[in-house]
Structures are given as structure tokens and as C-alpha cells.
Amino acid sequence: MTTPTLGAPSTALRAALQFYPASYRRERGEEMAAVFADTTAEADRSAVAREVFDLAAYGLRVRLGLTGGSVAGRVLALAAPMVAGALAGSGLVPWVSNPDQSAFRLTWDQSYTTYALTIAPPVAAILLAVAALLGRWTAVRVVSLGLAFFGLTVLAQAFSGPIFLDWWWAGYVGMATVPSMISALLLVAAPTELLPGPTWRTRGLVLASMVGGGLLVALQRWDDTRFPLDVQWFAVLLIVPVLLTFTVLRGWLAPAAVGVAVLSLTTAASVFNIWREARGLSQLLPLALPVVGLLVLVAMGMRRIGAGTGIDGGAGGGSGRSPA
Amino acid sequence: MQEPTLLLLTALADAPRHGYALIQEIATISDGRVKMRTGTLYGALDRLLGQGLIEVAAEEVVDGRARRTYALTDAGRTALATEAERLRAVATEAERRLAKVRSMLQGKTGPELRSTIGGSFA
């Protein structure tokens, strides 16, 4: 589309449009700038700022391939109730599986910090579950980002502990904190317009994921020796959900969404435990490279079989719900 | 169908419209409740274009501004009609049930009213 320029667009508008890929900007930039000019003509500064943020956010989605029309966006929207439920369930694990130990932490000292660090995660998990059950996705995102920030702080402390760059300790802490960061990113990345309403199906999915996610995390807890997992099981907890995500190559969105939700909880623990059991990267690579190669072959095979089954179109292979 | 999608298709039901006109029309249809922002609008337009529910009807330059006009496709009209029929069926059923309760409550007050409502669900 060839059009004259609109006049000098504001710095904020130009900056927001920079988030879009160049090809998209060429195709739609002038048109979007015109709509932006009309919508902000009589708006105050805060309304203009919201418009700019919204424009930039969609640009980032287009650039990352996470729009409501993309396969990745639809998988993330399907996975969102499961990710939120699983994260909530995992946050409640210490209080459900070992309430005495959690209560004992409160008696360590009388500081507000101890109280806050002990009570905040389960309270946030309950808030997260309630928000997900009610279909309040903005609240779900805010709470999950809060949990991610909390996890990031704890992880940063682990890295800067008495022994600088203690990878073992950081790995242990990371097993407990990285899932919240991955989950928050997935929930923020899911296209808002595709997130499901508070139907009974969604609520059931959230509740089932709370139970499933809680059990999965309880199983992986490194400080609980009641259910010690062999390293093979950590490989299974990594490889099986990865294989599930490959189903997207055949246009099956629902199993891929399950894979994404499981991976949000198992990736950190699996990678760390496999690395730990292999006793270093040099021992791990000869084992891991053939597995990764095999997974790539499986993905290529599924891609070839799945060609033409609608993974790029609106059909979605019949496994996902209509994105309209 | 999510509400923004429904509103967007409804805004295009009677005539093709360009971006800003769609934002204004959606605000009117929703009685000012939904104020669609530019990024959100183009997200929805891209998705509906991809699904074949809308199409670009015209590309022009008006007052030095680029303007694309969007219109419903046949598939979009069918999808909107189906959704309207579904919503009409739900609304009719809601009105029927409310009317039934209203007729039972006529002339009743206080505890009598509560026992009538309770009894109707027993």
C-alpha cells in the first residue's frame, strides 16, 4: 500500500511501531498511525500512554509469533488454565504435604520477613487459583508475575550467597523458583482475546491441573526423601511433554498445550537432576546429544506427516477450540 | 465467541468500515462499555482476516491518511448469524424462566415470597 506520510508521528508512536517487524510496518504502519492519531486526538496523557503500550504490546506479539491467529498463541491460550492451576497447586505443596514443617518455619524468629516469606507463596497460590477459577486473567497474570518476581529474588540470593556462583545450591533453589518464572511468562504471552471464560470446563481444567501440578512437584521435591526419583524418571518428565508439544506439528493443539503446561513444572527439575546425576556437562553430552538428535528426527517426521493438515490455517486440527 | 469478536463482527454487519470507525461503532454498540485500543483492534482484525471471517473491501487515501476498509465475508455473516441465534435462544430461555418466577410471586411478600421461591427449586 503506497500512501503519503501522515506528518510527524510522535516519538512514542514511532517507538511503539518499532516493535513490529519491518514487513508488517510497511504493510500496516501508516494505517495504524492514522487510527492511533484519531483515537488519541483528544485523549489525556495517561490514555495516550495506554494506547502506546497496547500498540507496542501487539507489535511484540506479532514479532514473536504469539498473536491470536498464530498456532503458538492458540496453544498458549489452551494451556493457560492448566499452567495457572498447576502453578497454584505447586505453590500449595509444602503446606499440604508437610504443614508441620511450614508452621515450624514461622517459629524461627519473630521477623516480618520470615512471616512474609513463609506465608506469601501459599496465599498467592490461593489467590491465583481463585482468579483462574473466576476467569480473571489480569489478576492471574499479576499474581503469577508477583510469584515470578519472588522466585527471581530468591534465586538471585542463591547465586550471591556465601559461596559465589554455587551452581549446586543455585540449581536446588532454581528447581523451586524457575517454574513460577516460566509459568508467568507463558501466562503473559497467551493472547488475551483467546483466554477462556469461567465455564465449568475451564474450572474443571484448573482444578485438575492444581491436583496434577501439585503431585508432579511433590514428586520432584529434592528435600523430600519419601519418593526418591531415579534420573530416568527425570528424563521421562522432560522427554514425554516435549513429545506432546510436537503434536502441534500435526495440528493437534490440545495435547501440545498439555505438554507446555507439564514442561512449565518439570523442565527446571529435570534438567538440573539429569545434569547432577551425570556429574557434569562432559559426561552428559554423549548421552544427551543422541536423544536430542532423535527428538529432532521425530519432530521432522511429524512435520512431514502433518504437512497439509492445517497447522497454519484456522482449522487447528480439530483438537483446539475455535479461536473466534 | 468472545465479546470483542462479536462486537467487531456486529460493527461490520451493516456496512464495511475502516479502523477508527470500527472503534467508534464498537463503543456505540456496547453503550460505551468497550473502548477498543489500536493494538487490540489490529490483533482482532488480523485474526479474523486469517480465519476468513472478514476481508479488506477497499484501500484508499483520505485527507492524506492511509485507510483500509473492512467488510464481512459470507463465512463471517454465517458465523455472526449463528452466534446471534445462540444468544437469542439463551435470552429467550432466561426471559421465560424469569417470567415464570414473576408470575408465581405476584401478590406475595416477605416469608411467603421466600418459601415460594425456595419451593420452586426444591
mmCIF file of C-alpha atoms in Angstrom, chain A residues 6 70 82 84 121 127 145 246 251 259 323:
data_model
loop_
_atom_site.group_PDB
_atom_site.id
_atom_site.type_symbol
_atom_site.label_atom_id
_atom_site.label_comp_id
_atom_site.label_asym_id
_atom_site.label_seq_id
_atom_site.Cartn_x
_atom_site.Cartn_y
_atom_site.Cartn_z
ATOM 1 C CA LEU A 6 0.892 11.177 7.976
ATOM 2 C CA SER A 70 -0.914 -17.955 15.373
ATOM 3 C CA MET A 82 -3.555 -25.676 33.102
ATOM 4 C CA ALA A 84 -2.271 -21.342 36.211
ATOM 5 C CA PRO A 121 3.635 -18.168 48.482
ATOM 6 C CA LEU A 127 -5.314 -16.074 45.016
ATOM 7 C CA LEU A 145 4.255 -12.139 37.924
ATOM 8 C CA PHE A 246 5.432 -31.958 18.839
ATOM 9 C CA GLY A 251 -2.259 -29.582 14.051
ATOM 10 C CA GLY A 259 2.890 -30.708 27.066
ATOM 11 C CA PRO A 323 -10.282 -19.121 18.420
#
